[in-house]
Tab-separated table of C-alpha atoms in Angstrom:
chain	number	residue	atom	x	y	z
A	1	MET	CA	0.000	0.000	0.000
A	2	SER	CA	2.786	2.413	0.892
A	3	ASP	CA	4.529	1.642	-2.391
A	4	THR	CA	1.496	2.518	-4.441
A	5	ARG	CA	0.998	5.715	-2.433
A	6	THR	CA	4.535	6.761	-3.205
A	7	LEU	CA	3.976	6.066	-6.881
A	8	ARG	CA	0.809	8.118	-6.931
A	9	ASP	CA	2.540	10.994	-5.192
A	10	ALA	CA	5.262	10.805	-7.787
A	11	ASP	CA	2.633	10.909	-10.504
A	12	THR	CA	1.017	13.974	-9.071
A	13	ALA	CA	4.319	15.725	-8.573
A	14	ASP	CA	5.150	15.090	-12.211
A	15	LEU	CA	1.952	16.545	-13.476
A	16	ASP	CA	1.972	19.491	-11.102
A	17	THR	CA	5.424	20.550	-12.157
A	18	SER	CA	4.638	19.912	-15.782
A	19	ALA	CA	2.959	23.279	-16.205
A	20	ARG	CA	6.204	25.123	-15.851
A	21	ALA	CA	8.235	22.779	-17.963
A	22	ALA	CA	5.601	22.302	-20.602
A	23	THR	CA	5.475	25.944	-21.576
A	24	GLY	CA	9.153	25.954	-22.299
A	25	ALA	CA	8.948	22.657	-24.092
A	26	HIS	CA	6.121	23.811	-26.254
A	27	ASP	CA	7.900	26.976	-27.295
A	28	ARG	CA	10.151	24.746	-29.325
A	29	ARG	CA	7.196	23.402	-31.240
A	30	SER	CA	6.523	24.877	-34.610
A	31	THR	CA	3.647	22.669	-35.713
A	32	PRO	CA	0.610	24.354	-37.223
A	33	ILE	CA	-2.547	24.669	-35.129
A	34	SER	CA	-4.556	21.466	-35.191
A	35	GLU	CA	-8.263	21.278	-35.919
A	36	ASP	CA	-9.269	20.730	-32.293
A	37	SER	CA	-7.098	23.619	-31.117
A	38	ARG	CA	-8.749	25.862	-33.684
A	39	VAL	CA	-12.200	24.839	-32.450
A	40	ALA	CA	-11.095	25.442	-28.855
A	41	ILE	CA	-9.958	28.961	-29.731
A	42	GLU	CA	-13.276	29.575	-31.444
A	43	ILE	CA	-15.157	28.396	-28.344
A	44	ARG	CA	-13.020	30.593	-26.139
A	45	THR	CA	-13.891	33.615	-28.281
A	46	LEU	CA	-17.583	32.766	-28.127
A	47	VAL	CA	-17.471	32.439	-24.345
A	48	GLU	CA	-15.606	35.719	-24.013
A	49	HIS	CA	-18.324	37.400	-26.081
A	50	GLY	CA	-21.048	35.815	-23.966
A	51	SER	CA	-22.440	33.545	-26.692
A	52	MET	CA	-22.716	30.589	-24.359
A	53	ASP	CA	-25.304	28.617	-26.299
A	54	GLU	CA	-23.256	28.774	-29.464
A	55	ALA	CA	-20.128	27.866	-27.498
A	56	ARG	CA	-21.875	24.798	-26.118
A	57	GLU	CA	-22.870	23.707	-29.587
A	58	ARG	CA	-19.300	24.039	-30.830
A	59	PHE	CA	-18.000	22.247	-27.771
A	60	ALA	CA	-20.009	19.178	-28.767
A	61	ASP	CA	-17.645	18.877	-31.750
A	62	LEU	CA	-14.638	18.828	-29.447
A	63	VAL	CA	-16.287	16.199	-27.283
A	64	ALA	CA	-16.941	14.059	-30.338
A	65	ILE	CA	-13.297	14.324	-31.435
A	66	HIS	CA	-11.726	13.366	-28.103
A	67	GLN	CA	-14.366	11.271	-26.399
A	68	ARG	CA	-13.267	7.802	-27.445
A	69	ARG	CA	-9.582	8.416	-26.879
A	70	ALA	CA	-10.322	9.995	-23.486
A	71	SER	CA	-12.441	7.019	-22.479
A	72	ARG	CA	-9.662	4.602	-23.424
A	73	ILE	CA	-7.075	6.490	-21.387
A	74	ALA	CA	-9.365	6.888	-18.384
A	75	TYR	CA	-10.327	3.223	-18.478
A	76	GLN	CA	-6.708	2.076	-18.646
A	77	TYR	CA	-5.924	4.282	-15.663
A	78	LEU	CA	-8.905	3.406	-13.518
A	79	ARG	CA	-9.940	-0.060	-14.765
A	80	ASP	CA	-13.533	0.793	-13.909
A	81	ALA	CA	-16.010	1.808	-16.587
A	82	ALA	CA	-18.303	3.907	-14.411
A	83	GLU	CA	-15.432	5.770	-12.831
A	84	ALA	CA	-13.742	6.269	-16.193
A	85	ASP	CA	-17.010	7.605	-17.572
A	86	GLU	CA	-17.258	10.118	-14.739
A	87	ALA	CA	-13.619	11.106	-15.112
A	88	VAL	CA	-14.112	11.840	-18.810
A	89	GLN	CA	-17.243	13.864	-18.123
A	90	ASP	CA	-15.519	15.826	-15.374
A	91	ALA	CA	-12.578	16.568	-17.654
A	92	PHE	CA	-14.794	17.921	-20.431
A	93	VAL	CA	-16.848	20.014	-18.023
A	94	LYS	CA	-13.690	21.398	-16.459
A	95	VAL	CA	-12.281	22.234	-19.872
A	96	PHE	CA	-15.419	24.143	-20.828
A	97	ALA	CA	-15.537	25.955	-17.499
A	98	HIS	CA	-11.922	27.092	-17.897
A	99	ILE	CA	-11.829	27.514	-21.653
A	100	THR	CA	-10.952	31.202	-21.271
A	101	SER	CA	-7.627	30.191	-19.727
A	102	TYR	CA	-6.734	28.068	-22.771
A	103	ARG	CA	-3.778	29.428	-24.734
A	104	GLU	CA	-3.149	28.536	-28.357
A	105	THR	CA	0.528	28.019	-27.644
A	106	TRP	CA	-0.572	24.646	-26.259
A	107	PRO	CA	-2.219	22.020	-28.434
A	108	PHE	CA	-5.734	21.462	-27.146
A	109	GLU	CA	-5.157	17.704	-27.024
A	110	VAL	CA	-2.261	18.157	-24.622
A	111	TRP	CA	-4.172	20.561	-22.422
A	112	PHE	CA	-7.213	18.324	-22.289
A	113	THR	CA	-5.218	15.153	-21.666
A	114	ARG	CA	-3.406	16.745	-18.764
A	115	ILE	CA	-6.700	17.720	-17.169
A	116	LEU	CA	-8.017	14.202	-17.741
A	117	ILE	CA	-4.958	12.508	-16.269
A	118	ASN	CA	-4.963	14.752	-13.219
A	119	GLY	CA	-8.604	13.810	-12.678
A	120	CYS	CA	-7.784	10.112	-13.037
A	121	LEU	CA	-4.886	10.398	-10.589
A	122	ASP	CA	-7.141	12.130	-8.071
A	123	ARG	CA	-9.642	9.339	-8.436
A	124	ARG	CA	-6.971	6.691	-7.951
A	125	LYS	CA	-5.870	8.479	-4.799
A	126	ALA	CA	-9.428	8.673	-3.530
A	127	ARG	CA	-9.921	4.983	-4.278
A	128	ALA	CA	-6.750	4.068	-2.403
A	129	ARG	CA	-7.974	6.109	0.573
A	130	ARG	CA	-11.315	4.329	0.389
A	131	ASP	CA	-9.684	0.921	0.154
A	132	ARG	CA	-7.632	1.688	3.240
A	133	TRP	CA	-10.810	1.897	5.291
A	134	PHE	CA	-13.233	-0.335	3.465
A	135	VAL	CA	-13.032	-3.725	1.873
A	136	SER	CA	-12.005	-3.375	-1.743
A	137	GLY	CA	-15.044	-3.303	-4.010
A	138	GLU	CA	-13.335	-5.152	-6.862
A	139	VAL	CA	-14.081	-2.250	-9.094
A	140	SER	CA	-13.557	-3.938	-12.391
A	141	THR	CA	-15.537	-7.077	-11.700
A	142	ALA	CA	-18.686	-5.844	-13.390
A	143	ASP	CA	-16.796	-4.460	-16.329
A	144	GLU	CA	-14.825	-7.626	-16.746
A	145	ALA	CA	-18.006	-9.645	-16.593
A	146	ARG	CA	-19.554	-7.447	-19.241
A	147	ALA	CA	-16.427	-7.609	-21.348
A	148	SER	CA	-16.368	-11.368	-20.997
A	149	GLY	CA	-20.006	-11.472	-21.989
A	150	SER	CA	-19.281	-9.689	-25.208
A	151	GLY	CA	-15.910	-11.393	-25.468
A	152	GLY	CA	-13.704	-10.708	-28.400
A	153	GLY	CA	-16.624	-9.765	-30.539
A	154	ASP	CA	-17.448	-13.252	-31.791
A	155	GLY	CA	-19.475	-16.036	-30.236
A	156	ASP	CA	-16.623	-18.504	-29.590
A	157	PRO	CA	-16.618	-19.067	-25.802
A	158	GLU	CA	-13.108	-20.517	-25.745
A	159	ARG	CA	-11.662	-17.590	-27.622
A	160	ASN	CA	-13.564	-15.176	-25.371
A	161	LEU	CA	-12.188	-16.864	-22.286
A	162	LEU	CA	-8.636	-16.716	-23.598
A	163	ALA	CA	-9.043	-13.066	-24.535
A	164	ARG	CA	-10.350	-12.274	-21.077
A	165	GLU	CA	-7.464	-14.048	-19.387
A	166	ARG	CA	-4.941	-12.311	-21.631
A	167	ARG	CA	-6.444	-8.896	-20.877
A	168	ALA	CA	-6.458	-9.572	-17.175
A	169	ARG	CA	-2.793	-10.558	-17.367
A	170	ILE	CA	-1.899	-7.426	-19.319
A	171	ALA	CA	-3.850	-5.209	-16.920
A	172	ALA	CA	-2.116	-6.780	-13.927
A	173	ALA	CA	1.274	-6.313	-15.588
A	174	ILE	CA	0.594	-2.646	-16.405
A	175	ASP	CA	-0.598	-2.106	-12.859
A	176	ARG	CA	2.768	-3.333	-11.605
A	177	LEU	CA	4.621	-0.636	-13.525
A	178	ASP	CA	6.211	2.271	-11.743
A	179	GLY	CA	3.926	5.341	-11.561
A	180	ARG	CA	5.811	7.366	-14.159
A	181	GLN	CA	6.274	4.383	-16.415
A	182	ARG	CA	2.574	3.602	-16.249
A	183	THR	CA	1.623	7.183	-17.064
A	184	VAL	CA	4.002	7.385	-19.980
A	185	PHE	CA	3.099	3.952	-21.305
A	186	THR	CA	-0.647	4.599	-21.053
A	187	LEU	CA	-0.358	7.927	-22.845
A	188	CYS	CA	1.820	6.477	-25.574
A	189	HIS	CA	-0.008	3.229	-26.221
A	190	TYR	CA	-3.607	4.030	-25.368
A	191	GLY	CA	-3.605	7.788	-25.854
A	192	ASP	CA	-1.656	7.606	-29.138
A	193	CYS	CA	0.672	10.343	-27.956
A	194	THR	CA	4.176	10.816	-29.262
A	195	PRO	CA	7.087	11.053	-26.798
A	196	ARG	CA	7.230	14.786	-27.479
A	197	GLU	CA	3.562	15.264	-26.616
A	198	ILE	CA	3.990	13.189	-23.474
A	199	SER	CA	6.937	15.342	-22.539
A	200	ILE	CA	4.737	18.447	-22.805
A	201	MET	CA	1.952	16.834	-20.802
A	202	THR	CA	4.102	15.511	-18.012
A	203	GLY	CA	6.837	18.138	-17.966
A	204	LEU	CA	9.468	15.451	-18.323
A	205	ASN	CA	12.333	15.714	-20.730
A	206	GLU	CA	11.634	13.971	-24.038
A	207	SER	CA	14.628	11.685	-23.641
A	208	THR	CA	13.427	10.831	-20.116
A	209	VAL	CA	10.060	9.936	-21.581
A	210	ARG	CA	11.751	7.616	-24.051
A	211	VAL	CA	13.719	5.979	-21.265
A	212	HIS	CA	10.571	5.451	-19.214
A	213	LEU	CA	8.808	4.039	-22.245
A	214	PHE	CA	11.599	1.618	-22.943
A	215	ARG	CA	11.807	0.480	-19.318
A	216	ALA	CA	8.063	0.015	-19.216
A	217	ALA	CA	8.124	-2.063	-22.388
A	218	ARG	CA	11.012	-4.170	-21.130
A	219	LYS	CA	9.329	-4.785	-17.796
A	220	LEU	CA	6.059	-5.687	-19.478
A	221	ARG	CA	7.829	-8.119	-21.754
A	222	ALA	CA	9.456	-9.729	-18.725
A	223	LEU	CA	6.189	-9.872	-16.792
A	224	LEU	CA	4.252	-11.278	-19.703
A	225	GLY	CA	6.938	-13.761	-20.655
A	226	GLY	CA	7.663	-12.322	-24.051
A	227	LYS	CA	4.127	-12.574	-25.324
A	228	PRO	CA	0.863	-11.113	-24.079
B	1	MET	CA	30.031	-1.411	-40.499
B	2	ASN	CA	29.882	-1.440	-36.755
B	3	LEU	CA	26.172	-2.286	-36.830
B	4	ARG	CA	26.885	-5.291	-38.989
B	5	ARG	CA	29.252	-6.779	-36.474
B	6	HIS	CA	27.169	-6.192	-33.286
B	7	HIS	CA	23.534	-7.040	-32.718
B	8	LEU	CA	21.144	-4.212	-31.937
B	9	GLN	CA	20.391	-3.529	-28.277
B	10	ASP	CA	16.822	-3.581	-27.005
B	11	ASP	CA	16.677	0.179	-26.518
B	12	ARG	CA	17.726	0.651	-30.121
B	13	LEU	CA	14.997	-1.718	-31.246
B	14	PHE	CA	12.495	0.225	-29.178
B	15	GLU	CA	13.631	3.489	-30.786
B	16	CYS	CA	13.051	1.890	-34.155
B	17	TYR	CA	9.581	0.840	-33.060
B	18	LEU	CA	8.698	4.365	-31.890
B	19	THR	CA	10.087	5.873	-35.066
B	20	GLU	CA	8.066	3.534	-37.245
B	21	ARG	CA	4.940	4.140	-35.184
B	22	SER	CA	5.176	7.873	-35.601
B	23	GLY	CA	5.314	7.364	-39.349
B	24	ASP	CA	8.960	8.296	-39.807
B	25	ALA	CA	11.594	6.159	-41.519
B	26	ILE	CA	14.230	4.242	-39.596
B	27	ASP	CA	17.724	5.481	-40.262
B	28	PRO	CA	19.254	3.555	-43.222
B	29	PRO	CA	22.123	1.738	-41.426
B	30	THR	CA	19.764	0.340	-38.792
B	31	ALA	CA	17.184	-0.606	-41.367
B	32	GLU	CA	19.864	-2.331	-43.368
B	33	HIS	CA	21.050	-4.255	-40.324
B	34	LEU	CA	17.533	-5.346	-39.467
B	35	ALA	CA	17.120	-6.591	-42.975
B	36	ASP	CA	20.437	-8.439	-43.003
B	37	CYS	CA	20.624	-9.830	-39.460
B	38	ALA	CA	18.093	-12.595	-38.985
B	39	SER	CA	18.436	-12.607	-35.180
B	40	CYS	CA	17.866	-8.844	-34.798
B	41	GLY	CA	15.096	-8.928	-37.359
B	42	GLU	CA	13.348	-11.689	-35.430
B	43	ARG	CA	13.754	-9.864	-32.113
B	44	TYR	CA	12.411	-6.705	-33.646
B	45	THR	CA	9.419	-8.513	-35.086
B	46	ASP	CA	8.660	-10.146	-31.720
B	47	PHE	CA	8.979	-6.861	-29.952
B	48	THR	CA	6.707	-4.944	-32.315
B	49	ARG	CA	4.196	-7.794	-32.226
B	50	LEU	CA	4.118	-7.637	-28.421
B	51	MET	CA	3.661	-3.876	-28.363
B	52	ASP	CA	1.011	-3.900	-31.052
B	53	ARG	CA	-0.820	-6.695	-29.285
B	54	LEU	CA	-0.777	-4.773	-26.027
B	55	ARG	CA	-2.220	-1.741	-27.692
B	56	THR	CA	-4.858	-3.478	-29.747
B	57	ASP	CA	-5.965	-5.567	-26.767
B	58	GLY	CA	-6.291	-2.505	-24.572
B	59	ASP	CA	-8.164	-0.578	-27.226
B	60	ALA	CA	-10.463	-3.489	-27.962
B	61	GLU	CA	-11.270	-3.936	-24.285
B	62	ALA	CA	-12.083	-0.251	-23.830
B	63	ASP	CA	-14.100	-0.134	-27.045
B	64	GLU	CA	-16.175	-3.101	-25.929
B	65	ILE	CA	-17.104	-1.257	-22.763
B	66	PHE	CA	-17.491	2.202	-24.289
B	67	THR	CA	-19.823	1.294	-27.084
B	68	ARG	CA	-21.246	3.794	-29.531
B	69	GLU	CA	-24.456	3.962	-27.490
B	70	ARG	CA	-22.587	4.539	-24.258
B	71	LEU	CA	-20.522	7.305	-25.812
B	72	ARG	CA	-23.701	8.932	-27.087
B	73	LEU	CA	-25.161	8.849	-23.585
B	74	GLN	CA	-21.931	10.257	-22.216
B	75	GLN	CA	-22.095	13.087	-24.725
B	76	GLN	CA	-25.672	13.870	-23.680
B	77	GLN	CA	-24.666	13.833	-20.031
B	78	ILE	CA	-21.819	16.245	-20.720
B	79	ALA	CA	-24.170	18.547	-22.634
B	80	ARG	CA	-26.606	18.465	-19.722
B	81	ARG	CA	-23.883	19.375	-17.256
B	82	LEU	CA	-22.640	22.168	-19.499
B	83	GLU	CA	-26.114	23.716	-19.466
B	84	HIS	CA	-25.494	24.928	-15.920
B	85	ILE	CA	-22.160	26.557	-16.670
B	86	GLY	CA	-22.206	30.272	-17.350
B	87	ARG	CA	-25.751	30.687	-16.121
B	88	PRO	CA	-26.357	32.862	-13.075
B	89	ALA	CA	-27.346	30.993	-9.968
B	90	ARG	CA	-31.077	30.489	-9.698
B	91	ILE	CA	-32.819	32.206	-6.811
B	92	ILE	CA	-35.696	30.372	-5.264
B	93	SER	CA	-38.480	32.888	-5.708
B	94	PHE	CA	-41.179	31.249	-3.630
B	95	PRO	CA	-40.692	32.794	-0.163
B	96	GLY	CA	-39.310	36.088	-1.426
B	97	ARG	CA	-42.267	36.843	-3.637
B	98	LEU	CA	-44.808	35.976	-0.986
B	99	VAL	CA	-43.201	38.183	1.635
B	100	ARG	CA	-42.881	41.036	-0.798
B	101	ARG	CA	-46.528	40.693	-1.824
B	102	THR	CA	-47.679	40.670	1.804
B	103	LEU	CA	-45.564	43.668	2.647
B	104	THR	CA	-46.796	45.600	-0.361
B	105	ALA	CA	-50.433	44.842	0.381
B	106	SER	CA	-50.184	45.954	3.986
B	107	ALA	CA	-48.291	49.079	3.067
B	108	THR	CA	-50.692	50.201	0.373
B	109	ARG	CA	-53.875	49.624	2.339
B	110	THR	CA	-54.179	52.433	4.961
B	111	ALA	CA	-56.519	51.637	7.844
B	112	PRO	CA	-59.471	54.045	8.252
B	113	ARG	CA	-59.148	56.497	11.107
B	114	TRP	CA	-62.495	55.646	12.692
B	115	ILE	CA	-61.211	52.153	13.449
B	116	ALA	CA	-58.362	53.574	15.471
B	117	ALA	CA	-60.724	55.975	17.245
B	118	ALA	CA	-63.177	53.159	18.054
B	119	ALA	CA	-60.390	51.001	19.412
B	120	ALA	CA	-59.157	53.816	21.637
B	121	ALA	CA	-62.680	54.541	22.865
B	122	GLY	CA	-63.301	50.855	23.578
B	123	LEU	CA	-60.111	50.669	25.547
B	124	PHE	CA	-61.037	53.747	27.574
B	125	VAL	CA	-64.524	52.451	28.348
B	126	GLY	CA	-63.170	49.073	29.330
B	127	VAL	CA	-60.648	50.562	31.716
B	128	ALA	CA	-63.291	52.825	33.250
B	129	LEU	CA	-65.787	49.980	33.755
B	130	GLY	CA	-63.127	47.791	35.290
B	131	ALA	CA	-62.082	50.536	37.682
B	132	SER	CA	-65.679	51.238	38.780
B	133	TYR	CA	-66.401	47.515	39.332
B	134	GLU	CA	-63.341	47.175	41.507
B	135	PHE	CA	-64.365	50.286	43.481
B	136	ASN	CA	-67.870	48.849	44.130
B	137	ALA	CA	-66.415	45.538	45.255
B	138	PHE	CA	-64.135	47.367	47.673
B	139	ILE	CA	-67.057	49.348	49.145
B	140	ARG	CA	-69.123	46.129	49.538
B	141	SER	CA	-66.360	44.235	51.307
B	142	ALA	CA	-65.677	47.143	53.639
B	143	ARG	CA	-69.351	47.289	54.589
B	144	ASN	CA	-69.464	43.527	55.301
B	145	SER	CA	-66.428	43.705	57.502
B	146	LEU	CA	-68.035	46.494	59.525
B	147	VAL	CA	-71.235	44.424	60.025
B	148	HIS	CA	-69.242	41.372	61.208
B	149	ALA	CA	-67.311	43.505	63.632
B	150	ALA	CA	-70.537	44.859	65.126
B	151	ASP	CA	-72.015	41.343	65.500
B	152	ALA	CA	-68.935	40.097	67.291
B	153	SER	CA	-69.019	42.919	69.811
B	154	ARG	CA	-72.736	42.198	70.614
B	155	PRO	CA	-73.470	39.490	73.384
B	156	ALA	CA	-75.061	36.203	72.251
B	157	ARG	CA	-78.737	35.983	72.969
B	158	LEU	CA	-79.495	32.447	71.654
B	159	THR	CA	-78.257	29.074	72.937
B	160	PRO	CA	-76.518	26.935	70.280
B	161	VAL	CA	-78.601	24.132	68.808
B	162	ALA	CA	-76.163	21.421	69.805
B	163	THR	CA	-76.318	22.373	73.471
B	164	ARG	CA	-80.044	22.658	73.591
B	165	GLY	CA	-81.724	19.968	75.785
B	166	SER	CA	-78.592	17.765	75.845
B	167	SER	CA	-78.572	14.930	78.386
B	168	GLN	CA	-76.629	11.761	79.221
B	169	PRO	CA	-79.086	9.162	77.672
B	170	ASP	CA	-79.052	11.058	74.346
B	171	VAL	CA	-75.276	10.805	74.117
B	172	ALA	CA	-75.380	7.039	74.781
B	173	ALA	CA	-78.006	6.538	72.102
B	174	ASP	CA	-75.840	8.461	69.645
B	175	ASP	CA	-72.834	6.283	70.468
B	176	ALA	CA	-74.878	3.112	69.977
B	177	PHE	CA	-76.142	4.371	66.645
B	178	LEU	CA	-72.630	5.175	65.443
B	179	SER	CA	-71.240	1.822	66.555
B	180	ASP	CA	-74.098	0.017	64.745
B	181	LEU	CA	-73.203	1.983	61.674
B	182	ASP	CA	-69.553	0.946	61.993
B	183	VAL	CA	-70.578	-2.696	62.381
B	184	ALA	CA	-72.811	-2.512	59.363
B	185	LEU	CA	-70.035	-1.038	57.305
B	186	GLU	CA	-67.364	-3.461	58.492
B	187	ARG	CA	-69.504	-6.562	57.968
B	188	PRO	CA	-68.763	-8.475	54.814
B	189	HIS	CA	-71.433	-8.059	52.191
B	190	THR	CA	-70.881	-11.438	50.557
B	191	ARG	CA	-73.320	-14.003	51.859
B	192	GLU	CA	-70.881	-16.939	51.598
B	193	LEU	CA	-68.402	-15.191	53.910
B	194	LEU	CA	-70.858	-14.365	56.664
B	195	ALA	CA	-70.289	-17.756	58.436
B	196	PHE	CA	-66.538	-17.206	58.475
B	197	ASP	CA	-67.032	-13.723	59.742
B	198	ALA	CA	-69.135	-14.960	62.594
B	199	PHE	CA	-66.387	-17.311	63.755
B	200	THR	CA	-63.634	-14.748	63.469
B	201	PRO	CA	-63.037	-12.514	66.537
B	202	HIS	CA	-63.207	-8.800	65.687
B	203	VAL	CA	-60.820	-6.147	66.907
B	204	ARG	CA	-63.555	-4.331	68.768
B	205	ASP	CA	-64.513	-7.547	70.625
B	206	VAL	CA	-60.914	-8.124	71.638
B	207	ARG	CA	-60.666	-4.503	72.793
B	208	ALA	CA	-63.919	-4.802	74.756
B	209	VAL	CA	-62.623	-7.934	76.476
B	210	GLY	CA	-59.429	-6.142	77.305
B	211	ARG	CA	-61.305	-3.203	78.719
B	212	ARG	CA	-63.448	-5.476	80.885
B	213	ASP	CA	-60.362	-7.222	82.221
């Protein structure tokens, strides 16, 4: 328990300090403004001019762009569908509430993902606090049961069972990663982020991100015995 | 040349994987080595297969849970929550309006002056009547006390009823009557118990025996 607490604290420290480092890191970027960033700027302008209804309508486009990816990341972090759902909703609501503080020097995706991850980390902390006092609720049992019900998408029970076992093994292996490694690995593999984007989100040096990614991959390979 | 002699390290293979994933091309010497060296090529293939499998499995698992329908519901929920942002806080108007209406009604309607005058007159009359009643009661009680005082100072002309014609046989008859009354009251009223009562010595009998002794 104390180990996991230390890892979570490390996670939070990373993301808290990332704000300072990320600005400097992003100054080096010279990529053109992405579509979602452009929409975010448009929404910010609408909110500043008091056109809230129109801003809400435009925000639905942003939600549609990032919803699936956000749900994947949140689920990999929390391993609980209901909690991941709430975390995604909270992140979007927070983004809209603070859209006036969005700056175009940051890609919207990075800004949003940071907010989402901070929310997920807070929820993990809260869950750990809860588990310290109450019996663990086996948060993913229902989700796993539902996933096993639908299986791998076909009706072969044996294949579904194997897929479920494999996923459980992968989830357990990822859960055993160091806090930073888990964050970096989740963002890279489930959030489809490049090492540079992860470096902006977390405030870590890009080469440090690569090192964490490599160590995470090596550890996963060792834990999973070379094959998932 | 150097790459041809030594096998690629794992971190180098991972760099290649990241480079390929981001859509860039692997640097030519490394690519050439991977193509030439069967061992490194096999390791690289295993590694990329593992990473790809991890990602596709994770994505598939999440996509099975977050179906299209669920995402649509999530979007609706977000839209519902956004409705409350940027709107001023709602004030519950129920008590405020009522109080204001009551206050306005009472302020606009001025009470007629004759009501106030009638109330004042009623109060005055009430106080006056109360004062006069109390004064009459005081006079009456003072008069009674004077009469009683005069009666007490006068000598009694009549003999009290109880002392009139009293003699010794009358007193004895009274005592007998009272004791009969006591006996009648103390006797059990249930017929079945009368026999037992007859056999049981009474307190008064015991006392009478004692007195005789």
